[in-house]
PDB file of C-alpha atoms in Angstrom:
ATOM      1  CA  UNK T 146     -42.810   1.084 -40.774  1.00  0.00           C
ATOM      2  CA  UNK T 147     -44.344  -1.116 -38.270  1.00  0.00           C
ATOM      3  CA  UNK T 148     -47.862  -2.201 -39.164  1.00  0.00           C
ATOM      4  CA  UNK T 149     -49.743  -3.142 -35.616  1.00  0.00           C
ATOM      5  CA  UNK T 150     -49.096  -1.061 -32.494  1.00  0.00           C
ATOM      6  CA  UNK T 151     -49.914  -3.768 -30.406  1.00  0.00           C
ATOM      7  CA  UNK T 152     -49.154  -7.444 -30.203  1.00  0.00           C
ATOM      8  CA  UNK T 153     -50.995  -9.764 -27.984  1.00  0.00           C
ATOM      9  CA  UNK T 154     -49.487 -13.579 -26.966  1.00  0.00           C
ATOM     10  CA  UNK T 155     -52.531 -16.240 -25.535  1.00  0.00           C
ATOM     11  CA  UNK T 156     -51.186 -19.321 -23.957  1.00  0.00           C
ATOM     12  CA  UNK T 157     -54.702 -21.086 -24.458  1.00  0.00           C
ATOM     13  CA  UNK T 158     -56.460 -24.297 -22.405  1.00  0.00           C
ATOM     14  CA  UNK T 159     -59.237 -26.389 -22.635  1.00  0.00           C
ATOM     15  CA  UNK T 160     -59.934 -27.300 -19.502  1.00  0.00           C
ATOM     16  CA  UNK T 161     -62.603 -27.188 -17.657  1.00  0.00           C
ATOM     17  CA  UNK T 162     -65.498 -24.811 -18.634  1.00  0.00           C
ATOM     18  CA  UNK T 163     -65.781 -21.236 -20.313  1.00  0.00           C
ATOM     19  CA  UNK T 164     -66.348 -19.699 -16.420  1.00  0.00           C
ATOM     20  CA  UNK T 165     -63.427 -21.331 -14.887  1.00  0.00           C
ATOM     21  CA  UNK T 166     -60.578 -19.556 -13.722  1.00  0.00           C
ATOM     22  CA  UNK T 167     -57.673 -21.460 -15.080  1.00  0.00           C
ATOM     23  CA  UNK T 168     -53.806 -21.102 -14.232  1.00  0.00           C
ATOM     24  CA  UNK T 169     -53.106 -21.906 -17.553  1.00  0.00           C
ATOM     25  CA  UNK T 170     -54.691 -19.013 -19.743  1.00  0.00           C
ATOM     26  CA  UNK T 171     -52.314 -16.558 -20.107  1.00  0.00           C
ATOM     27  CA  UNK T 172     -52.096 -13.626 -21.898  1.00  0.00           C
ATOM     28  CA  UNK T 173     -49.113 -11.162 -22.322  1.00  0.00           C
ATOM     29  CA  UNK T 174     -49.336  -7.582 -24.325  1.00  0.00           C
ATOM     30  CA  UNK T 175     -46.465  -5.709 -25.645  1.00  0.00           C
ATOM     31  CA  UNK T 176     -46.250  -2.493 -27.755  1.00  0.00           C
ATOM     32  CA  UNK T 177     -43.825  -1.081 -30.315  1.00  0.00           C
ATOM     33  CA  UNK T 178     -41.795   0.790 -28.023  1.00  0.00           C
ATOM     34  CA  UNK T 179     -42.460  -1.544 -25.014  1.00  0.00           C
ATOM     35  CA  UNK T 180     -41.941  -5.573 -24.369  1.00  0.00           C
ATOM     36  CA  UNK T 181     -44.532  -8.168 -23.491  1.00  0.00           C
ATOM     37  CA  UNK T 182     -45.896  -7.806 -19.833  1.00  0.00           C
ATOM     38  CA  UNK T 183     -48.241 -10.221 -18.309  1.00  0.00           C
ATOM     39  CA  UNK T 184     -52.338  -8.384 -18.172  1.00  0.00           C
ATOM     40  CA  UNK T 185     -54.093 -10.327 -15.244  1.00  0.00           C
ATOM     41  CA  UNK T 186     -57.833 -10.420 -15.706  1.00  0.00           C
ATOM     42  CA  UNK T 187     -59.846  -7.501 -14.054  1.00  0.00           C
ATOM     43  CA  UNK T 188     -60.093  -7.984 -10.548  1.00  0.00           C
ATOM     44  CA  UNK T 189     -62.989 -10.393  -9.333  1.00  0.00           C
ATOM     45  CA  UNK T 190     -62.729 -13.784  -7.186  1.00  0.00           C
ATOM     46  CA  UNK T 191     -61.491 -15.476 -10.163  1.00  0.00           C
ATOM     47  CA  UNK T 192     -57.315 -15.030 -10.063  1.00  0.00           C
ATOM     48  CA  UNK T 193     -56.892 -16.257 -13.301  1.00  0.00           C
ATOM     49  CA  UNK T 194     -58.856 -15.713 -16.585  1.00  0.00           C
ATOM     50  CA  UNK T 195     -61.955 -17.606 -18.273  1.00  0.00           C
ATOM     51  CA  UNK T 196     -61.941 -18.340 -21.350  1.00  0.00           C
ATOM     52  CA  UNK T 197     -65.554 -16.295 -21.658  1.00  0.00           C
ATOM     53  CA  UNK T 198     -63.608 -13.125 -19.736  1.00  0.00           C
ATOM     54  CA  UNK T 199     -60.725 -13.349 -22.196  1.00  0.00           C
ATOM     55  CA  UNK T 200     -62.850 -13.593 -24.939  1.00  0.00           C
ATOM     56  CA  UNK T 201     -64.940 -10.196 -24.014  1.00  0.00           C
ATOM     57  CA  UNK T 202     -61.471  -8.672 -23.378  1.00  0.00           C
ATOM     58  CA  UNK T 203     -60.388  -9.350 -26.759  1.00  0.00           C
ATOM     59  CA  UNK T 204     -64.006  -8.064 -28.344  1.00  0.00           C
ATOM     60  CA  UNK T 205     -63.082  -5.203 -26.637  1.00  0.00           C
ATOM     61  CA  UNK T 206     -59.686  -4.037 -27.776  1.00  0.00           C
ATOM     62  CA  UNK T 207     -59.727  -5.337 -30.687  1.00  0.00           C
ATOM     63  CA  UNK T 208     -62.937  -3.009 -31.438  1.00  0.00           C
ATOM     64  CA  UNK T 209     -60.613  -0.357 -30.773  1.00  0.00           C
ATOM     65  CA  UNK T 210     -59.016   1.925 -33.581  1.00  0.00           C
ATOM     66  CA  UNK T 211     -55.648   0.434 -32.685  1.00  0.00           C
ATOM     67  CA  UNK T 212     -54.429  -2.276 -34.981  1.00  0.00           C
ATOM     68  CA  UNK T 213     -53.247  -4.869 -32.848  1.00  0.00           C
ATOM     69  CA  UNK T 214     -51.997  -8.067 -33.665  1.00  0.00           C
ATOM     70  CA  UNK T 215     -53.214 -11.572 -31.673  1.00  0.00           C
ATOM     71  CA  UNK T 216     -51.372 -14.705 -31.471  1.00  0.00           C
ATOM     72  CA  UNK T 217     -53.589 -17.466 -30.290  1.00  0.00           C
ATOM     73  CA  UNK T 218     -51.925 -21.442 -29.513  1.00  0.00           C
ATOM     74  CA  UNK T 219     -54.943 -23.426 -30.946  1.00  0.00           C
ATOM     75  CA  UNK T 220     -56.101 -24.725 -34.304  1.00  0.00           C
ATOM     76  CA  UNK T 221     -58.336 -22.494 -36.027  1.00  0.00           C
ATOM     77  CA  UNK T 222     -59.609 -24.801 -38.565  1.00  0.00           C
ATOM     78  CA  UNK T 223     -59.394 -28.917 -39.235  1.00  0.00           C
ATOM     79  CA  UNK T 224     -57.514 -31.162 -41.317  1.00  0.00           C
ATOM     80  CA  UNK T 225     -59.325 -31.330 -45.036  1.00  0.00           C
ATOM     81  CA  UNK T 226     -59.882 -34.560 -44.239  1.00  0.00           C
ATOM     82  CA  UNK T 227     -62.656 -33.473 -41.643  1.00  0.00           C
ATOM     83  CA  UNK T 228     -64.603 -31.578 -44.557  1.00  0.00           C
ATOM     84  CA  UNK T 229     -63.984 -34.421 -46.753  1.00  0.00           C
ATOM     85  CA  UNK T 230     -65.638 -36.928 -44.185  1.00  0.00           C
ATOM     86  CA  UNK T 231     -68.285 -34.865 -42.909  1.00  0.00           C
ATOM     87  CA  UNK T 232     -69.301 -33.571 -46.412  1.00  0.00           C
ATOM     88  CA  UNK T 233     -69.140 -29.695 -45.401  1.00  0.00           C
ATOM     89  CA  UNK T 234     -68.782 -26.971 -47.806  1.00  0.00           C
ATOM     90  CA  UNK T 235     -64.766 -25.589 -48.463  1.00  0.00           C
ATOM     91  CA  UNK T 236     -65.669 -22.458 -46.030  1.00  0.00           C
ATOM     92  CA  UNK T 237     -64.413 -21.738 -42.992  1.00  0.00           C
ATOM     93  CA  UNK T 238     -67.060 -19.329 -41.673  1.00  0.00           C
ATOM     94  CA  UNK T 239     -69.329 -22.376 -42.756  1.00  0.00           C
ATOM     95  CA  UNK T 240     -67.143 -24.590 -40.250  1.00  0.00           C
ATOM     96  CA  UNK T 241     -67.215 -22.490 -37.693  1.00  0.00           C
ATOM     97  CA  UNK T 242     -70.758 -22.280 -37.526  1.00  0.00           C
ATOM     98  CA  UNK T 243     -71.207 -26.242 -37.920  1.00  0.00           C
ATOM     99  CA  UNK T 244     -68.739 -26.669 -35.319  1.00  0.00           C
ATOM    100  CA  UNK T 245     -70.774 -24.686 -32.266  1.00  0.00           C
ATOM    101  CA  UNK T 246     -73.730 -26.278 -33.431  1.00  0.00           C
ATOM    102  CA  UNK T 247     -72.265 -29.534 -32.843  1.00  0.00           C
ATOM    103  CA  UNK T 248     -69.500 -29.173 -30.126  1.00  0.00           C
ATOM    104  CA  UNK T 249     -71.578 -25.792 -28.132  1.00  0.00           C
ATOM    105  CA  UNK T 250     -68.141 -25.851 -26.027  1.00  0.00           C
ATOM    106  CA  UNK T 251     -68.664 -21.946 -25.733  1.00  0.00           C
ATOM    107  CA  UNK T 252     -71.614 -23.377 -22.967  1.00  0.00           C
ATOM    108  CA  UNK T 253     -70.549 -23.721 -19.650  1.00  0.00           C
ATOM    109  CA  UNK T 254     -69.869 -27.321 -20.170  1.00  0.00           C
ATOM    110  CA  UNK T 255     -66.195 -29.162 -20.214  1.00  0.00           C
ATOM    111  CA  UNK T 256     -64.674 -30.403 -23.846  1.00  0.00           C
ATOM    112  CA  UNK T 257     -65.605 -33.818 -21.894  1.00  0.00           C
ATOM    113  CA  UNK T 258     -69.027 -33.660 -21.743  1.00  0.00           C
ATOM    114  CA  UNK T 259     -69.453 -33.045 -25.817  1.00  0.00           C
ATOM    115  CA  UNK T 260     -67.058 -36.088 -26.093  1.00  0.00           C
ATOM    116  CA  UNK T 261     -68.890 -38.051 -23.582  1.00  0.00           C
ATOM    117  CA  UNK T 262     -72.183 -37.507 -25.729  1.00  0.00           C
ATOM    118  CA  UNK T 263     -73.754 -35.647 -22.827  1.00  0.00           C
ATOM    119  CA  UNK T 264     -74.031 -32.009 -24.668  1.00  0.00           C
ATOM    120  CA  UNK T 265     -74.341 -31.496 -28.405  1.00  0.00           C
ATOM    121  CA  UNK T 266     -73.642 -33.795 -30.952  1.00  0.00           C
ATOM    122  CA  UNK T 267     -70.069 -34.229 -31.073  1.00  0.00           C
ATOM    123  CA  UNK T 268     -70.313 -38.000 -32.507  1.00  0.00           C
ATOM    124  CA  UNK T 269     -71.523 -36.378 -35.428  1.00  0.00           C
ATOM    125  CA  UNK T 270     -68.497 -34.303 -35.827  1.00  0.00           C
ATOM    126  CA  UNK T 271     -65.490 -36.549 -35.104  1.00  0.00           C
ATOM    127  CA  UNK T 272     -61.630 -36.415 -36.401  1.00  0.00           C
ATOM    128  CA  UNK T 273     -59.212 -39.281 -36.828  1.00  0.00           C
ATOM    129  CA  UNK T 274     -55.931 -38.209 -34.591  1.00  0.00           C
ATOM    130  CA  UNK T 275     -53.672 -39.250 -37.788  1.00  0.00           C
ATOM    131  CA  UNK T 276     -55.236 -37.083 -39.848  1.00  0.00           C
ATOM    132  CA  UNK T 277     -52.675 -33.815 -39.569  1.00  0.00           C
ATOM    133  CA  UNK T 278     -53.341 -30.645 -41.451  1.00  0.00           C
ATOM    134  CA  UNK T 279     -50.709 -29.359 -43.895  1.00  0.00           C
ATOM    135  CA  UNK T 280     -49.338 -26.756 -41.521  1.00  0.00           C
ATOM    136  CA  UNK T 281     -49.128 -29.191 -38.804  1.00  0.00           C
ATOM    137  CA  UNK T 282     -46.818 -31.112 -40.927  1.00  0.00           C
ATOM    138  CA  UNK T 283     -44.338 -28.345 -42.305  1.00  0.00           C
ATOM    139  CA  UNK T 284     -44.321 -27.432 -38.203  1.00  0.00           C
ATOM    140  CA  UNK T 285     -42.529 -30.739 -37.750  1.00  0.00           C
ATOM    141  CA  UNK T 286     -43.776 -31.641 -34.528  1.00  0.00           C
ATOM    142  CA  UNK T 287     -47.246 -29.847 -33.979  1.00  0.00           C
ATOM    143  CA  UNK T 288     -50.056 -32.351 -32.602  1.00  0.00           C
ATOM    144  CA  UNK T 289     -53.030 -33.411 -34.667  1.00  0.00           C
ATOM    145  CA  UNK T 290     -56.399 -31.089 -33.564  1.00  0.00           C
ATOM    146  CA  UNK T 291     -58.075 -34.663 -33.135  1.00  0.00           C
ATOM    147  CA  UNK T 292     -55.231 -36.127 -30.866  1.00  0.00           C
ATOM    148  CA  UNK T 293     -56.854 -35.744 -27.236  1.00  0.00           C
ATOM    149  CA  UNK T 294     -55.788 -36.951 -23.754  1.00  0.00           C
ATOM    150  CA  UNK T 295     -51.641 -36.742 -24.373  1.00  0.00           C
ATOM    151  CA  UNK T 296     -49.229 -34.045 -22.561  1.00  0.00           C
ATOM    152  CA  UNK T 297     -49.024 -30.512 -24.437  1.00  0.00           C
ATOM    153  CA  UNK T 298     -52.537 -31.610 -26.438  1.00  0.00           C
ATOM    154  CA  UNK T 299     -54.231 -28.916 -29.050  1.00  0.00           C
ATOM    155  CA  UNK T 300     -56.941 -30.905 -29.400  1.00  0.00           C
ATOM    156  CA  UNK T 301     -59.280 -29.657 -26.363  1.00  0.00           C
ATOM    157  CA  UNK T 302     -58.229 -26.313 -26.369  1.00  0.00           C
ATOM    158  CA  UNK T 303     -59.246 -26.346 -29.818  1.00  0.00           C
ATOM    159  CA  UNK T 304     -62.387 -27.599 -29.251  1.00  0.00           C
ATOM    160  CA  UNK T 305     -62.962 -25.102 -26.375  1.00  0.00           C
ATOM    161  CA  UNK T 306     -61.528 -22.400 -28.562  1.00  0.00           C
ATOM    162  CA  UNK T 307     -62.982 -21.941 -31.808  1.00  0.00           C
ATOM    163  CA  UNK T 308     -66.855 -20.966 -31.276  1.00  0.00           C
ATOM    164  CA  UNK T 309     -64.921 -17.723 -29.161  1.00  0.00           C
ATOM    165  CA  UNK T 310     -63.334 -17.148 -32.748  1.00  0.00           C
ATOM    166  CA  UNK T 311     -66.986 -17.722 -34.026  1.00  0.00           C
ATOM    167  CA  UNK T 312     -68.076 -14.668 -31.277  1.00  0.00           C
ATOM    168  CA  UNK T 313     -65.134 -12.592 -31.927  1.00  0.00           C
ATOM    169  CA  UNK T 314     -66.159 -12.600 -35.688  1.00  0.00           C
ATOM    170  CA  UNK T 315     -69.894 -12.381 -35.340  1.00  0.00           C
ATOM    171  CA  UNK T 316     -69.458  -9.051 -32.936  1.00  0.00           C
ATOM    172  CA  UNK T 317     -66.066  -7.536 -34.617  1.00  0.00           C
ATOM    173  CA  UNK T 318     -67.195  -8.048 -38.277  1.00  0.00           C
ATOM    174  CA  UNK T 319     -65.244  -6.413 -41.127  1.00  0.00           C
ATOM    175  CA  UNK T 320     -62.725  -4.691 -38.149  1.00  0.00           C
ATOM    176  CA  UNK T 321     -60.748  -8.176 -37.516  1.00  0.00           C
ATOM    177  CA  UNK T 322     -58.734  -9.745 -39.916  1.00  0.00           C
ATOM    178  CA  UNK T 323     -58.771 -13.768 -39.180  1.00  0.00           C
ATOM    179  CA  UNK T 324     -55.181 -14.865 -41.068  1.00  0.00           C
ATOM    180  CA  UNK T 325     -55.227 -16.608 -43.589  1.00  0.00           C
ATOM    181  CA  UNK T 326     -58.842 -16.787 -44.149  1.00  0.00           C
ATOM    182  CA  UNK T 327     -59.960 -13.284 -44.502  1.00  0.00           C
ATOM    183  CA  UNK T 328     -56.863 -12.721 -46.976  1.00  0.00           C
ATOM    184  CA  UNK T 329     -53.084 -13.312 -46.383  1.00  0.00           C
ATOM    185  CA  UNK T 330     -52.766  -9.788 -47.122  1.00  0.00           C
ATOM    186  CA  UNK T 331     -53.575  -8.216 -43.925  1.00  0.00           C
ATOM    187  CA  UNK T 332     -55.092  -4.547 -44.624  1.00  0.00           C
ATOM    188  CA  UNK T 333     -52.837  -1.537 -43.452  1.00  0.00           C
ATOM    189  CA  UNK T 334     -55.232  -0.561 -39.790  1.00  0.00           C
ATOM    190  CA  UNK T 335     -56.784  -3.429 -39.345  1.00  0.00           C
ATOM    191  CA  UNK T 336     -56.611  -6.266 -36.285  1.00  0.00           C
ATOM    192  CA  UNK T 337     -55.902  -9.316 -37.011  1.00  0.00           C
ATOM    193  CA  UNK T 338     -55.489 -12.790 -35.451  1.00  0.00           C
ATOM    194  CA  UNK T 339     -53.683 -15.644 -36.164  1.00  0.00           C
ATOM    195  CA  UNK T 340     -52.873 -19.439 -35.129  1.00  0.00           C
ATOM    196  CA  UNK T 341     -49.389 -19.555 -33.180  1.00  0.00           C
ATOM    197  CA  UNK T 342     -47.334 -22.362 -31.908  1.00  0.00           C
ATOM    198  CA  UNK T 343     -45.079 -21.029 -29.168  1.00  0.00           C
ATOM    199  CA  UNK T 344     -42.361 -24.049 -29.330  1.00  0.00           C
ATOM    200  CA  UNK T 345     -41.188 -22.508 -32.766  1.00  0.00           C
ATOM    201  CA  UNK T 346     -39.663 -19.204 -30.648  1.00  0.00           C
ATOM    202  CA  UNK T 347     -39.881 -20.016 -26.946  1.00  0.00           C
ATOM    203  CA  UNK T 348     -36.454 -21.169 -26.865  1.00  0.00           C
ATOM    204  CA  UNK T 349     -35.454 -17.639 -28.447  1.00  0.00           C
ATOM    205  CA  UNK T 350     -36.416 -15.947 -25.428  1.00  0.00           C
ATOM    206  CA  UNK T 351     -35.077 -16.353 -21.757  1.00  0.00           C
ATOM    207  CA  UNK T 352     -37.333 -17.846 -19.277  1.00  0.00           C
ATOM    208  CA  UNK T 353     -36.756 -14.802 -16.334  1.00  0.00           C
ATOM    209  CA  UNK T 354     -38.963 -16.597 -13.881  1.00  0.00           C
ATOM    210  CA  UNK T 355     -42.228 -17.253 -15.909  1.00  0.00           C
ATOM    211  CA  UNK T 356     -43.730 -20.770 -15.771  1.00  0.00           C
ATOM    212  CA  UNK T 357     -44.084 -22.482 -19.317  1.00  0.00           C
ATOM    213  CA  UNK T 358     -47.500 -21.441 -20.006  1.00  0.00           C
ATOM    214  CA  UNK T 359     -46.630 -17.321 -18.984  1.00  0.00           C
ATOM    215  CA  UNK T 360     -43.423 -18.118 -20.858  1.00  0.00           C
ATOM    216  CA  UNK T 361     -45.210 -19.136 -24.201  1.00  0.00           C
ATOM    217  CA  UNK T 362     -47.642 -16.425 -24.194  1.00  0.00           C
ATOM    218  CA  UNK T 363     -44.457 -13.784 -24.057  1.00  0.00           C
ATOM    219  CA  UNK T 364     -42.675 -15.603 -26.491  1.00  0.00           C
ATOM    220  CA  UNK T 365     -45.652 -15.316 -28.981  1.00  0.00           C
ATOM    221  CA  UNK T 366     -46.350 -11.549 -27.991  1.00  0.00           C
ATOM    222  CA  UNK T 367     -42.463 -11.118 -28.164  1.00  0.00           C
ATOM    223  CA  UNK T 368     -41.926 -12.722 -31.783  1.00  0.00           C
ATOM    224  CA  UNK T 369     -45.122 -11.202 -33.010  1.00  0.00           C
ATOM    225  CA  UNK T 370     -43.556  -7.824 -32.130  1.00  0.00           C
ATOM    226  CA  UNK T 371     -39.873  -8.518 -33.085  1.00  0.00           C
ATOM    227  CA  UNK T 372     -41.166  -9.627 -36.588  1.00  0.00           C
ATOM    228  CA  UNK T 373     -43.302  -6.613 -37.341  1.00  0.00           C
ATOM    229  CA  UNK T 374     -40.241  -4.389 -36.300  1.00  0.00           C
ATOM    230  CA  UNK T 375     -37.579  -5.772 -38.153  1.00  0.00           C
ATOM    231  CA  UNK T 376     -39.723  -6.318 -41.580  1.00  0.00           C
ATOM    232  CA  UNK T 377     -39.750 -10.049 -41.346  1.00  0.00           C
ATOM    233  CA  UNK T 378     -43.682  -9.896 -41.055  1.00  0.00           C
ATOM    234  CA  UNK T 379     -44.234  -9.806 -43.851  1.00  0.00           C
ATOM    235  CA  UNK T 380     -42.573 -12.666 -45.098  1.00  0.00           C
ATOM    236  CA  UNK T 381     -44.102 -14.736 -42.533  1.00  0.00           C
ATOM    237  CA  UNK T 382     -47.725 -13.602 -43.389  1.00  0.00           C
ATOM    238  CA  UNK T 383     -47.385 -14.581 -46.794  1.00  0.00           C
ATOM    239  CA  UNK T 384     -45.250 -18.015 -47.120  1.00  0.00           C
ATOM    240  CA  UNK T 385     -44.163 -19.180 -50.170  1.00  0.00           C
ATOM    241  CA  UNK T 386     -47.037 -22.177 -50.865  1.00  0.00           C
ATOM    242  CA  UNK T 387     -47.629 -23.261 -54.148  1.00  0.00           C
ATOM    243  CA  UNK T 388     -51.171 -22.754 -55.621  1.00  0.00           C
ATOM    244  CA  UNK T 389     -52.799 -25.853 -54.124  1.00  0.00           C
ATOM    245  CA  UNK T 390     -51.312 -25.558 -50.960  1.00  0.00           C
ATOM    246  CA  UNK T 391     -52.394 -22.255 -50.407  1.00  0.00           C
ATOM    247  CA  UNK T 392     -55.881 -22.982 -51.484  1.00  0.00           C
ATOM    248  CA  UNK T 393     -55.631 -26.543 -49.105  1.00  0.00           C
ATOM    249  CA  UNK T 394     -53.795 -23.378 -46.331  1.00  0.00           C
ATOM    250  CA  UNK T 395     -57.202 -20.870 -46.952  1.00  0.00           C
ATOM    251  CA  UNK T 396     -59.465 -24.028 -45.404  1.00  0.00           C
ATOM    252  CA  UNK T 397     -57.183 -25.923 -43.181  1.00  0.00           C
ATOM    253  CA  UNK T 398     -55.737 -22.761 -41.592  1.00  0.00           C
ATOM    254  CA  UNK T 399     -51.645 -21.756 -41.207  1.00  0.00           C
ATOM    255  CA  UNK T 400     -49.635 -21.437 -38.143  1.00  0.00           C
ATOM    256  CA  UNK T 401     -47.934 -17.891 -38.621  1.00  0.00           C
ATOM    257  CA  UNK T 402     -44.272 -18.523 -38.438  1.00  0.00           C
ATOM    258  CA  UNK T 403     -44.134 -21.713 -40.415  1.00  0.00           C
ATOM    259  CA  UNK T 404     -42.345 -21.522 -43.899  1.00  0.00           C
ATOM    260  CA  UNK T 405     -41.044 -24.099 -45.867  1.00  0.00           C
ATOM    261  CA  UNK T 406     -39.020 -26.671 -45.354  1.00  0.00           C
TER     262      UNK T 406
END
């Protein structure tokens, strides 16, 4: 029996600010009994969405009694290294609320201005680009969170992106499920979302017209709902890690689909 009735796939960017209408943010929805399909923002003068619309679309259904499943392309935590440096507690609800203090990228500011020193205090909170979380690793070819200005970066979208996970948590409480941190058992009607990286299962999919960034977010909303049919889900939510690297997994995040290799 299927656990989610829903699956969600989010193409993500960084660019620009939180009220900018950006051609890559993408977002595709599928159900059980029907496949991903592209859902536009609501209509406005923007064409595409904002990160700050997207974000109050997800609040919304996801405070619906409809477990539904999100796959979201950015980092949702850093390297251990990061704490390490930076002396901050082993808790990610601790470093998500050190993080918007210190990069307020949910402002309507550009990932460039915290960088630049112009907004927040960025300098303060700084990553080495060779430092690579474990997940990033087993992924084979996933980019370090700290590795900016290079085609197919994660680094400014996940700068942009994690003080909307910080929101999302603050107004959804105990109803969303953030994998693995919140458990890697995911609780039978709950939401839940998780870290994706669409290059493990885009290439399982046929392209049928979309650009890349509308083809990743179908290929994540497509695998997420192809793996909770089939039973493989489950698997996949709770890889086989030894004891210390799930406990190094529970602060440096997991991308859902990676096992071992």
């Amino acid at each position: 029996m299927p656990q989610f009735e829903c699956y969600l796939g989010i193409d993500y960017s960084g660019a620009q600010t939180p009220s900018s209408s950006l051609k890559g943010l993408r977002l595709y929805a599928a159900t059980r009994t029907e496949p991903p399909v592209e859902i536009p923002p609501p209509p406005s003068p923007r064409k595409y969405w904002t990160r700050r619309g997207l974000a109050q679309y997800l609040a919304e259904r996801l405070a619906e009694d409809r477990p539904t499943l999100v796959g979201i392309d950015h980092a949702f935590s850093f390297p251990l290294a990061y704490f390490e440096a930076h002396q901050l507690p082993l808790d990610w609800p601790a470093f998500l609320e050190d993080f918007q203090r210190h990069w307020p990228t949910d402002q309507d500011i550009y990932v460039d201005f915290v960088r630049d020193g112009d907004v927040g205090q960025g300098a303060l909170r700084t990553g080495n680009p060779r430092w690579r979380r474990l997940t990033e690793v087993r992924a084979g070819t996933a980019k370090s969170v700290f590795h900016f200005d290079v085609q197919g970066q994660v680094a400014k979208s996940t700068h942009a992106g994690l003080p909307w996970l910080l929101s999302l948590r603050r107004q959804l409480g105990d109803r969303l499920h953030c994998w693995p941190f919140d458990g890697w058992e995911i609780q039978a009607g709950r939401s839940a979302v998780a870290e994706v990286y669409p290059a493990l299962w885009k290439q399982a999919f046929p392209t049928e017209g979309r650009t890349s960034d509308q083809h990743d977010a179908y290929a994540v909303a497509a695998w997420l709902r192809q793996a909770d049919l089939d039973d493989s889900l489950q698997g996949f939510v709770n890889p086989s890690l030894t004891p210390s690297e799930r406990a190094l997994a529970e602060v440096e995040g997991w991308i859902l689909g990676v096992l071992l290799r």
